[in-house]
Amino acid sequence: MIRTLQQGLRAGAVLLALAVLALFFEVAAARAQSPRAPDLTLTGTLTGAAHETYTEVPFKVPAGVERITVTFAYTGKAERSVIDLGLRDPERFRGWSGGNKASFTLAESDATPSYLPGPLKAGTWRLVLGAPNIRKDSRADYVAQVWFDRKGAAFAGFAPAPTATGDRWWRGDLHMHTGHSDGSCLSRRGAKVPCPVFKTAEAAAARGLDFIAITDHNATSHFAAMRELAPYFDDLLLIPGRELTTFHGHANLFGPVSATDFQLGSPRASTLATILDQARAAGGLVSINHPGLPSGEACMGCGWSVKDTDFSRIAAIEVVNGGLAEGPLSGLAFWEARLNAGHRITAIGGSDNHDATLAPAKAPAIGLPTTVVHAPELSQTAILAAIARGHVFLDLAGTRDRLLDVQATTGSARAQMGDGLAAPAGTKVRVEVRVVGVAGGSLALAGSSGAASVDLTLTGPDAAKVFDFTSDGRTSWLRVDVRGMDGRLLLLGNPIYLNPRR
């Protein structure tokens, strides 16, 4: 009885954690779509007397601000009035965009090119207005709007709007490194050098990916480069990430750009719970990386050995790292053990690429494996929310078109991968599977649901399979994978959860 109660409480905690995480990304998405009113609006007029002079407009920045965003507009352009724009903080000059930008943002980790990232100290800041030309009898009315993002505010991403729209499957890579940690490539003269961030974005775009997360070890310095690149790579969603590399395991943190601790076991982060608290406060999604790898001198802390890990707070597990899909180094057994313990954790994959110039045919090239996410749009909030919900499958060969879509129904209720489905004992559960791009392959079922089917062979390039089974009423899970004619795992699905405890 006590064990049953404990299981129920544990499952309830899992559902609550997932609900909170999904809600965070929903709120972030809503905020991104409906910008709030500015915290400050600064107005004024420059006349001919301001010609070839500078005007400083003071404004107060309160304590606890993590990001400042400014938009600027002025009249009089028909009379050739020109107002250039810059910024000073209480201690130093923070940037000058002249007349080339109507808006900018800056934070400790990143800033719009022309401006410097760094601490945002409370006090009097100043917009610097330069007037290279205002005719003697002209006037230019200006309006500056200022937004303050405070600590804990959702970071919706580097792109001001969704990169693309449409409810569909989006393809990406969630684990890669650049010269901001241990990523390297050959220079133009053939020397091994720290590889610049743009090479990673360039390779991902060439692979046809829709999104990437760059996850340098314990670093945030690459965020500034990602902000600079985002307007150019406007068909590729750049998600900020970092690999929290500890002595007892590695984990990716996706989403926030604010500082978090990684020094597990130190006074800064004595337990994993401290790190997870900081990640949650920043609105981040945490994934355990390559848990099946050994730890030791060859790979310090690569496997997961963190004591007392609360898996109800872990959103995802990197089940496939590079080419490690199956076997003793895969994360598959580690993940399934958590599923069998009652946790709902999303399987994701990542190339763990450390050289963006690698030939694309073999792991760990960028996009091998590809994590494929079903979301209503290509935005940071939508992609991370879909990952939190488990609306994901892995394309281990990193193709551009393979598809695995799994739906389960009981009566009028329907669930996709990652969802829960009520199925009391004796209820018929119908499973509908669509697979594209694996002619001659077969479906493989995994989980504790007891589902079975006679014919799982895929007969064409766009194959549909339907099978039924009778639920025994237990809390269980069902996963559908796809194997090729040679038996190799090609597509790895996420489970549908039957009778999840409330």
XYZ file of C-alpha atoms in Angstrom:
502
model
C 0.000 0.000 0.000
C 2.809 2.405 0.941
C 4.670 1.530 -2.251
C 1.552 2.143 -4.328
C 1.059 5.505 -2.634
C 4.695 6.431 -3.270
C 4.345 5.487 -6.933
C 1.230 7.594 -7.215
C 2.896 10.609 -5.620
C 5.940 10.166 -7.832
C 3.854 9.990 -10.994
C 1.854 12.990 -9.851
C 5.065 14.953 -9.389
C 6.149 13.995 -12.912
C 2.875 15.240 -14.394
C 3.019 18.449 -12.355
C 6.594 19.143 -13.439
C 5.712 18.574 -17.096
C 2.645 20.782 -16.802
C 4.644 23.605 -15.203
C 7.348 23.369 -17.872
C 4.817 23.362 -20.708
C 2.956 26.290 -19.130
C 6.175 28.312 -18.939
C 6.779 27.948 -22.658
C 3.115 28.709 -23.443
C 3.367 31.945 -21.458
C 6.640 32.787 -23.169
C 5.100 32.160 -26.586
C 2.082 34.316 -25.778
C 4.335 37.122 -24.613
C 6.438 36.901 -27.766
C 3.297 37.152 -29.913
C 1.773 40.015 -27.892
C 4.579 42.424 -26.894
C 3.883 44.294 -23.698
C 3.831 48.050 -23.426
C 7.212 49.739 -22.974
C 8.411 50.477 -19.454
C 9.545 53.951 -20.508
C 8.715 56.276 -23.379
C 11.126 59.148 -23.971
C 10.098 61.982 -26.283
C 11.641 65.236 -27.368
C 12.437 67.588 -30.224
C 15.666 68.601 -31.908
C 15.679 71.847 -33.904
C 18.187 73.515 -36.168
C 20.068 74.600 -33.076
C 21.053 70.933 -32.518
C 22.815 70.702 -35.905
C 26.203 68.985 -35.464
C 25.746 68.623 -31.701
C 25.083 65.764 -29.294
C 22.124 65.538 -26.936
C 22.077 63.089 -24.034
C 18.675 61.898 -22.845
C 18.829 60.413 -19.315
C 16.649 57.571 -18.069
C 16.651 55.422 -14.954
C 17.386 51.699 -15.037
C 16.069 49.933 -11.911
C 17.847 47.128 -10.089
C 17.327 43.549 -11.216
C 17.191 44.214 -14.965
C 18.688 41.482 -17.179
C 17.931 42.923 -20.632
C 17.288 46.382 -22.066
C 15.584 46.821 -25.419
C 15.233 50.198 -27.128
C 13.339 51.275 -30.250
C 13.889 54.723 -31.740
C 12.040 56.749 -34.368
C 11.985 60.386 -35.437
C 10.333 62.747 -37.901
C 11.789 65.267 -40.322
C 13.456 62.833 -42.714
C 11.764 64.507 -45.674
C 13.747 67.650 -44.770
C 16.937 65.553 -44.536
C 17.013 65.585 -40.749
C 19.279 62.848 -39.371
C 19.527 61.667 -35.771
C 22.167 59.088 -34.887
C 21.837 56.879 -31.802
C 24.147 55.614 -29.069
C 24.040 54.572 -25.416
C 25.941 55.149 -22.189
C 25.519 53.313 -18.893
C 26.417 54.942 -15.538
C 30.104 54.137 -16.073
C 30.947 53.632 -19.723
C 29.989 53.917 -23.368
C 27.904 50.893 -24.467
C 27.565 51.389 -28.200
C 26.828 53.478 -31.245
C 24.574 52.393 -34.064
C 24.379 55.792 -35.714
C 21.504 55.728 -38.150
C 21.757 52.071 -39.133
C 19.421 50.557 -36.510
C 15.946 51.499 -35.324
C 16.169 49.128 -32.343
C 18.712 47.301 -30.244
C 18.916 45.029 -27.213
C 21.683 44.302 -24.745
C 22.160 41.933 -21.834
C 25.063 40.533 -19.871
C 25.473 37.633 -22.312
C 24.682 39.190 -25.694
C 23.884 42.407 -27.494
C 22.851 43.684 -30.889
C 25.956 44.319 -33.005
C 27.140 47.905 -32.405
C 26.475 47.458 -28.665
C 28.425 45.810 -25.865
C 27.077 43.011 -23.693
C 27.803 43.240 -19.995
C 26.287 43.960 -16.583
C 23.241 46.211 -16.588
C 23.889 48.362 -13.548
C 21.070 50.251 -11.915
C 21.299 54.027 -12.182
C 21.137 56.762 -14.763
C 21.718 55.682 -18.353
C 21.721 58.016 -21.345
C 20.662 57.773 -24.934
C 23.181 59.690 -27.001
C 21.569 61.533 -29.931
C 23.896 62.886 -32.590
C 22.534 65.321 -35.172
C 24.797 65.403 -38.262
C 22.135 67.351 -40.113
C 19.084 69.414 -39.136
C 18.267 72.423 -41.271
C 18.037 75.837 -39.593
C 14.244 76.060 -39.743
C 13.509 72.323 -39.355
C 12.568 70.213 -36.370
C 12.740 66.495 -35.652
C 10.461 64.944 -33.038
C 11.794 61.710 -31.595
C 10.270 58.823 -29.617
C 12.354 56.213 -27.790
C 10.631 53.239 -26.189
C 12.490 51.244 -23.543
C 11.719 47.766 -22.196
C 13.287 46.212 -19.101
C 13.369 42.428 -18.811
C 13.872 41.546 -15.171
C 15.411 38.434 -13.665
C 13.286 35.381 -14.372
C 11.643 36.898 -17.449
C 11.173 34.450 -20.307
C 13.737 34.758 -23.090
C 11.852 34.114 -26.324
C 14.942 33.852 -28.507
C 17.153 35.884 -30.814
C 14.532 36.164 -33.559
C 11.819 38.825 -33.045
C 9.185 36.631 -34.735
C 8.773 32.933 -35.631
C 11.292 31.827 -38.219
C 8.468 30.006 -40.001
C 4.855 29.127 -39.308
C 2.726 26.048 -39.834
C 1.873 23.011 -37.741
C 4.415 20.447 -38.918
C 7.523 18.432 -38.108
C 10.663 20.550 -37.720
C 14.158 19.044 -37.927
C 17.134 20.027 -35.813
C 20.291 19.194 -33.887
C 20.399 19.832 -30.131
C 24.061 19.298 -29.235
C 27.097 20.941 -30.850
C 30.245 22.841 -29.937
C 32.189 25.749 -31.380
C 35.403 27.593 -30.634
C 33.736 29.006 -27.523
C 34.569 25.651 -25.908
C 36.361 22.702 -27.535
C 35.036 22.901 -31.089
C 37.790 23.194 -33.681
C 38.298 23.095 -37.429
C 41.005 23.855 -39.977
C 41.805 27.465 -40.781
C 42.139 28.710 -44.362
C 45.855 27.823 -44.167
C 45.169 24.397 -42.692
C 45.917 25.033 -39.022
C 43.672 23.595 -36.323
C 41.895 26.560 -34.708
C 38.845 27.257 -32.528
C 35.958 26.974 -34.980
C 33.840 30.127 -35.319
C 30.122 29.955 -34.627
C 29.158 30.893 -38.183
C 30.679 27.648 -39.504
C 28.233 25.653 -37.357
C 25.253 27.699 -38.555
C 26.481 27.434 -42.138
C 26.792 23.644 -41.939
C 23.355 23.273 -40.315
C 21.748 25.370 -43.042
C 23.482 23.283 -45.709
C 22.070 20.151 -44.056
C 18.581 21.593 -44.413
C 17.946 21.758 -40.677
C 15.240 24.014 -39.282
C 16.776 24.623 -35.838
C 19.955 24.072 -33.867
C 21.048 24.525 -30.273
C 24.704 25.455 -29.808
C 25.785 24.049 -26.447
C 29.339 25.017 -25.599
C 30.700 23.685 -22.308
C 29.746 25.920 -19.353
C 29.895 28.942 -21.646
C 27.567 31.761 -22.601
C 29.999 33.744 -24.743
C 28.656 32.177 -27.948
C 25.287 33.842 -27.400
C 26.622 37.170 -28.653
C 27.755 35.499 -31.877
C 24.381 33.776 -32.231
C 22.552 37.093 -31.862
C 24.753 38.589 -34.565
C 24.150 35.647 -36.913
C 20.395 35.298 -36.373
C 19.334 38.030 -38.848
C 21.473 36.480 -41.591
C 20.384 32.891 -40.942
C 16.741 33.914 -41.024
C 15.650 30.458 -42.211
C 17.396 28.670 -39.316
C 16.247 28.982 -35.700
C 19.238 29.477 -33.370
C 18.415 28.275 -29.837
C 20.807 29.275 -27.049
C 22.157 26.354 -25.081
C 25.054 25.335 -22.911
C 26.396 21.987 -21.768
C 26.588 22.012 -17.986
C 29.708 19.901 -17.652
C 30.213 18.519 -14.148
C 32.453 15.837 -12.667
C 29.459 13.498 -12.378
C 27.563 14.041 -15.597
C 26.792 16.418 -18.434
C 23.446 18.101 -19.113
C 22.265 20.558 -21.733
C 20.347 23.644 -20.683
C 18.238 25.041 -23.503
C 16.550 28.436 -23.685
C 17.858 31.014 -21.215
C 20.865 33.259 -21.707
C 21.209 34.337 -18.061
C 23.963 32.950 -15.851
C 23.501 29.609 -14.071
C 25.960 27.552 -12.029
C 27.552 24.293 -13.148
C 30.061 23.672 -10.330
C 28.285 20.681 -8.845
C 29.639 19.837 -5.396
C 30.990 23.323 -4.754
C 29.466 25.962 -2.461
C 27.937 27.542 -5.570
C 25.960 24.406 -6.425
C 26.225 21.874 -3.651
C 23.558 19.591 -5.178
C 21.936 19.020 -8.526
C 18.744 20.490 -7.090
C 20.481 23.882 -6.863
C 21.364 23.771 -10.555
C 17.853 22.638 -11.495
C 16.350 25.422 -9.371
C 18.407 27.988 -11.257
C 17.519 26.440 -14.608
C 13.828 26.480 -13.781
C 13.957 30.079 -12.529
C 15.547 31.076 -15.840
C 12.903 29.186 -17.813
C 15.280 26.525 -19.116
C 14.749 22.974 -20.326
C 17.296 20.443 -19.017
C 18.412 17.301 -20.817
C 20.834 14.664 -19.482
C 23.527 14.038 -22.108
C 25.050 10.717 -23.257
C 24.253 8.895 -19.969
C 25.495 5.555 -21.314
C 29.088 6.686 -21.754
C 31.698 5.597 -19.209
C 33.254 8.141 -16.877
C 36.954 8.225 -16.157
C 40.225 9.555 -17.445
C 39.195 8.999 -21.058
C 35.977 10.946 -20.653
C 35.691 12.907 -17.420
C 32.141 12.900 -16.102
C 30.664 11.781 -19.412
C 28.334 9.151 -17.938
C 25.571 10.123 -15.520
C 26.444 9.338 -11.890
C 24.838 12.232 -10.016
C 23.509 10.875 -6.725
C 19.873 11.365 -5.781
C 18.856 12.722 -9.182
C 15.215 13.799 -9.105
C 14.173 12.590 -12.539
C 10.777 14.227 -12.197
C 12.634 17.493 -12.849
C 14.443 16.258 -15.960
C 12.632 17.127 -19.186
C 14.694 15.118 -21.667
C 17.444 12.547 -22.056
C 19.884 12.457 -24.953
C 19.184 8.849 -25.877
C 21.271 9.008 -29.062
C 24.580 10.856 -29.045
C 26.266 10.992 -32.446
C 26.287 7.475 -33.856
C 25.593 5.749 -30.514
C 22.047 4.564 -31.223
C 22.235 1.071 -29.735
C 24.650 -0.989 -27.690
C 26.278 -0.492 -24.283
C 27.197 3.165 -24.914
C 23.722 4.183 -26.021
C 21.405 6.029 -23.655
C 18.473 3.780 -24.587
C 18.617 1.468 -21.557
C 19.120 4.410 -19.188
C 16.064 6.178 -20.624
C 13.830 3.098 -20.591
C 14.715 2.457 -16.954
C 13.374 5.925 -16.130
C 10.208 5.262 -18.154
C 9.665 1.990 -16.301
C 10.059 3.876 -13.022
C 7.075 6.053 -13.963
C 8.818 9.141 -15.320
C 7.722 10.906 -18.490
C 10.985 12.075 -20.062
C 11.434 12.945 -23.723
C 14.050 11.147 -25.802
C 16.109 13.541 -27.895
C 19.345 13.246 -29.848
C 22.367 15.355 -30.653
C 25.383 15.062 -32.906
C 27.770 16.369 -30.217
C 29.633 17.857 -33.158
C 33.023 19.435 -32.433
C 34.020 20.227 -36.038
C 31.440 21.923 -38.221
C 33.416 21.104 -41.372
C 33.073 17.322 -41.028
C 31.659 15.580 -44.091
C 27.897 15.185 -43.606
C 27.756 11.449 -44.295
C 28.988 10.133 -40.951
C 28.383 10.916 -37.260
C 29.230 13.117 -35.444
C 28.548 15.405 -38.383
C 25.933 18.079 -37.753
C 22.439 16.649 -38.023
C 23.413 13.052 -37.178
C 21.095 12.226 -35.522
C 18.300 14.666 -36.269
C 15.733 15.452 -33.581
C 12.361 15.959 -35.280
C 9.808 18.017 -33.346
C 6.093 18.510 -34.033
C 5.219 22.139 -33.263
C 2.798 24.810 -34.515
C 5.620 27.128 -35.594
C 9.368 27.410 -35.776
C 10.122 29.526 -32.718
C 12.203 28.906 -29.617
C 9.186 28.791 -27.319
C 7.211 26.453 -29.586
C 10.090 24.030 -30.163
C 11.026 23.800 -26.480
C 7.377 23.406 -25.434
C 6.956 20.545 -27.909
C 10.121 18.862 -26.616
C 8.829 19.161 -23.053
C 5.622 17.418 -24.174
C 7.449 14.619 -25.977
C 6.170 15.446 -29.468
C 9.450 14.181 -30.880
C 11.057 11.363 -32.833
C 14.688 10.789 -33.810
C 15.906 10.291 -37.368
C 19.160 8.468 -36.766
C 20.378 8.774 -40.369
C 19.656 12.505 -40.417
C 17.568 12.438 -43.577
C 15.517 15.380 -44.768
C 12.234 13.560 -45.257
C 11.761 10.448 -43.120
C 8.677 10.608 -40.963
C 7.288 8.705 -37.985
C 3.814 9.722 -36.833
C 2.102 7.684 -34.114
C -1.451 8.307 -32.869
C -3.432 6.251 -30.351
C -7.181 6.513 -29.781
C -9.774 5.210 -27.350
C -13.218 6.260 -28.489
C -13.023 10.006 -29.182
C -9.811 10.559 -27.187
C -6.585 10.841 -29.202
C -2.933 11.055 -28.194
C 0.283 11.542 -30.126
C 3.803 10.681 -29.023
C 4.462 12.172 -25.596
C 0.793 12.434 -24.639
C -1.183 10.511 -22.031
C -4.280 8.469 -22.850
C -6.860 7.084 -20.450
C -7.545 3.423 -21.233
C -9.437 1.525 -18.478
C -9.156 -2.251 -18.346
C -10.938 -3.864 -21.283
C -10.764 -0.748 -23.468
C -9.739 -1.229 -27.085
C -6.777 0.978 -27.995
C -6.252 1.674 -31.677
C -2.742 2.670 -32.805
C -2.253 4.375 -36.168
C 1.280 4.681 -37.515
C 2.511 6.480 -40.614
C 6.085 6.010 -41.796
C 7.642 7.808 -44.750
C 10.944 6.908 -46.362
C 11.613 3.408 -45.005
C 10.244 1.038 -47.669
C 10.894 -2.577 -46.745
C 11.532 -1.801 -43.112
C 9.421 -2.795 -40.153
C 7.891 -1.416 -37.002
C 9.267 -2.438 -33.618
C 7.196 -2.058 -30.458
C 8.655 -1.336 -27.044
C 7.190 -0.641 -23.644
C 5.043 -2.132 -20.948
C 1.620 -1.812 -22.571
C 1.397 -5.405 -23.805
C 0.567 -4.247 -27.338
C 1.363 -6.739 -30.076
C 0.720 -7.005 -33.781
C 1.169 -9.737 -36.359
C 2.315 -7.793 -39.406
C 4.611 -4.839 -38.854
C 6.290 -4.815 -42.292
C 6.348 -1.523 -44.187
C 5.485 -2.181 -47.813
C 6.006 1.207 -49.459
C 7.762 4.581 -49.188
C 4.681 6.064 -47.491
C 3.257 3.294 -45.342
C 0.383 3.271 -42.865
C -0.185 0.622 -40.210
C -3.123 0.224 -37.868
C -3.359 -2.265 -35.019
C -5.516 -2.712 -31.945
C -4.936 -4.107 -28.492
C -6.925 -4.356 -25.292
C -5.752 -2.330 -22.324
C -5.285 -4.086 -19.002
C -5.880 -0.803 -17.176
C -2.340 -0.491 -15.818
C -0.148 2.577 -16.040
C 2.153 1.758 -18.929
C 3.828 3.116 -22.027
C 4.015 2.177 -25.698
C 6.724 3.217 -28.139
C 6.934 2.575 -31.875
C 10.337 2.481 -33.579
C 11.271 1.772 -37.200
C 14.031 -0.579 -38.354
C 15.480 -1.007 -41.808
C 15.603 -4.223 -43.811
C 18.979 -4.999 -42.224
C 17.525 -4.638 -38.728
C 19.245 -1.338 -37.930
C 17.305 1.203 -35.899
C 16.418 4.115 -38.178
C 13.638 6.020 -36.406
C 13.187 6.148 -32.632
C 9.804 7.230 -31.319
C 8.708 8.680 -28.008
C 6.091 6.838 -25.942
C 2.383 7.306 -25.606
C 1.550 6.951 -21.905
C -1.484 4.852 -20.987
C -3.417 5.640 -17.813
C -0.960 8.202 -16.457
C -1.597 8.925 -12.798
C -2.987 12.361 -11.973
